[in-house]
JSON list of C-alpha atoms in Angstrom, two decimals:
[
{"chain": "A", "resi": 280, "resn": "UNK", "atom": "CA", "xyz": [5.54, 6.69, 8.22]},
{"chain": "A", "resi": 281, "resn": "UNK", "atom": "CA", "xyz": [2.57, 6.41, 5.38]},
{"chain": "A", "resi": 282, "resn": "UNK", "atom": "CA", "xyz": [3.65, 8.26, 2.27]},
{"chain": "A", "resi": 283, "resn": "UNK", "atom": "CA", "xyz": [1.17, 9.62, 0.47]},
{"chain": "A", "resi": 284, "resn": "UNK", "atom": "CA", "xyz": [-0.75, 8.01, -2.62]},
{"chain": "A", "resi": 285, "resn": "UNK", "atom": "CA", "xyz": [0.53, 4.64, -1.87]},
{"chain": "A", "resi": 286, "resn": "UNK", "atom": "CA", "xyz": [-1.48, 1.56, -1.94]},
{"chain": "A", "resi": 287, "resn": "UNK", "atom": "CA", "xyz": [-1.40, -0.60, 1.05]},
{"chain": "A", "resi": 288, "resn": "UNK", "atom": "CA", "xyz": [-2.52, -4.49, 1.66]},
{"chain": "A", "resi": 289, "resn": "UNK", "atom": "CA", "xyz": [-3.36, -6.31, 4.11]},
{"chain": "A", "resi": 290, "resn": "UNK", "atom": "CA", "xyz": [-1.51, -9.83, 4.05]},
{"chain": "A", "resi": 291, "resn": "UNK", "atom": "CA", "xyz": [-4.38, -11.96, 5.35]},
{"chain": "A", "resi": 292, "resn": "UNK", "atom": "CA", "xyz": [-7.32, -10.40, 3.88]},
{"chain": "A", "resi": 293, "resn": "UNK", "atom": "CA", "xyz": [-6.30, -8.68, 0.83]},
{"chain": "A", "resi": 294, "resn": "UNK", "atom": "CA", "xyz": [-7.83, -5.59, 1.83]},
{"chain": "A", "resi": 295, "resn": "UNK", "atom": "CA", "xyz": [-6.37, -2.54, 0.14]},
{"chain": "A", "resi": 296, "resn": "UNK", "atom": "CA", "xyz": [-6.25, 1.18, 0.92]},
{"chain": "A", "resi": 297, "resn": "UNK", "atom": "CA", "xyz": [-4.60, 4.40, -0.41]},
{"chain": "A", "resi": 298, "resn": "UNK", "atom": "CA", "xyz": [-3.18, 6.84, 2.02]},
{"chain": "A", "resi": 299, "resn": "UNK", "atom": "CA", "xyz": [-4.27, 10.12, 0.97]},
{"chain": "A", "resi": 300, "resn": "UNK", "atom": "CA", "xyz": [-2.45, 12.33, 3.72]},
{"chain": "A", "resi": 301, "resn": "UNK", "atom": "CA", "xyz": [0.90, 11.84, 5.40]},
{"chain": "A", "resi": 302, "resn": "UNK", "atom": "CA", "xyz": [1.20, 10.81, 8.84]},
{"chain": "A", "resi": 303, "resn": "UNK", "atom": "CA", "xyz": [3.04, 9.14, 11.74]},
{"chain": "A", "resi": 304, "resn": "UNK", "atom": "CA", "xyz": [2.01, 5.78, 12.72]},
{"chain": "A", "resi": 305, "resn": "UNK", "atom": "CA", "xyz": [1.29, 2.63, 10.28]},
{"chain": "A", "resi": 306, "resn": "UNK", "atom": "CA", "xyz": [-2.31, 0.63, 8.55]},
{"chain": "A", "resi": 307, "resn": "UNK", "atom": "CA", "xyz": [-3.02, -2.17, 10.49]},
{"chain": "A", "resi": 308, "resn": "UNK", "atom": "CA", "xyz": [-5.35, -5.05, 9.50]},
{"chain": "A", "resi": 309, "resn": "UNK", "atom": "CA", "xyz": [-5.89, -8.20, 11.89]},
{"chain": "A", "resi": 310, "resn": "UNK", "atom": "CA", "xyz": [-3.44, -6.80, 14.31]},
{"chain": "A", "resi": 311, "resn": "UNK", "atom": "CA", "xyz": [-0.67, -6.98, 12.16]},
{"chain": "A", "resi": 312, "resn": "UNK", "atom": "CA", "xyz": [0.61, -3.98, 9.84]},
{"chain": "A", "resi": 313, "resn": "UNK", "atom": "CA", "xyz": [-0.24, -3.52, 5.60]},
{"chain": "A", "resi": 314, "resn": "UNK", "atom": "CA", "xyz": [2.49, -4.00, 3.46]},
{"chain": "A", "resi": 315, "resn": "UNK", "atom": "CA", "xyz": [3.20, -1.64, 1.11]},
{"chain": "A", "resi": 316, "resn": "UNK", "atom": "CA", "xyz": [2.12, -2.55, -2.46]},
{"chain": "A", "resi": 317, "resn": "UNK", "atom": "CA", "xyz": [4.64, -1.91, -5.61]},
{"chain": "A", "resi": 318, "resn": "UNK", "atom": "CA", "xyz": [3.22, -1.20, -9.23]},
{"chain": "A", "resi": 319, "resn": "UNK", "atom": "CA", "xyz": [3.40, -3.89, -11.54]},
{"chain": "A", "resi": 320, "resn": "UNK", "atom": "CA", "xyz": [6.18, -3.70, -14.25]},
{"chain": "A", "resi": 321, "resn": "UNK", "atom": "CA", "xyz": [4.25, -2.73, -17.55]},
{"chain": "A", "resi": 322, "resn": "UNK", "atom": "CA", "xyz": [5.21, -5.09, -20.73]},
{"chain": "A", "resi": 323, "resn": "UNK", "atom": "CA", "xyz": [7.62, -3.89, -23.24]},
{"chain": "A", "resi": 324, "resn": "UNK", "atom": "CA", "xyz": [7.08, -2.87, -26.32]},
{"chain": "A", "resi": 325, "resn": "UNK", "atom": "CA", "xyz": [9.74, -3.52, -28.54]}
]
């Protein structure tokens, strides 16, 4: 299932998108499904 405002990439071609409303079913991209992308740790500040 594609939760909502999630970014998505495909492996292959890098191509991103951002599922806007929740759904059954998966992204696909060259046959093969989009991994779901995780937000990059920010730098502390101490």
């Amino acid at each position: 299932m594609n939760e909502t405002g999630k970014r998505y990439t495909c492996a292959t071609c890098s191509t991103q998108v951002i599922c806007v409303k929740k759904g059954e079913g998966s992204f696909t991209c060259h046959g093969a499904p989009m991994e779901l992308r995780t937000a990059k740790p920010l730098p502390s500040s101490d």
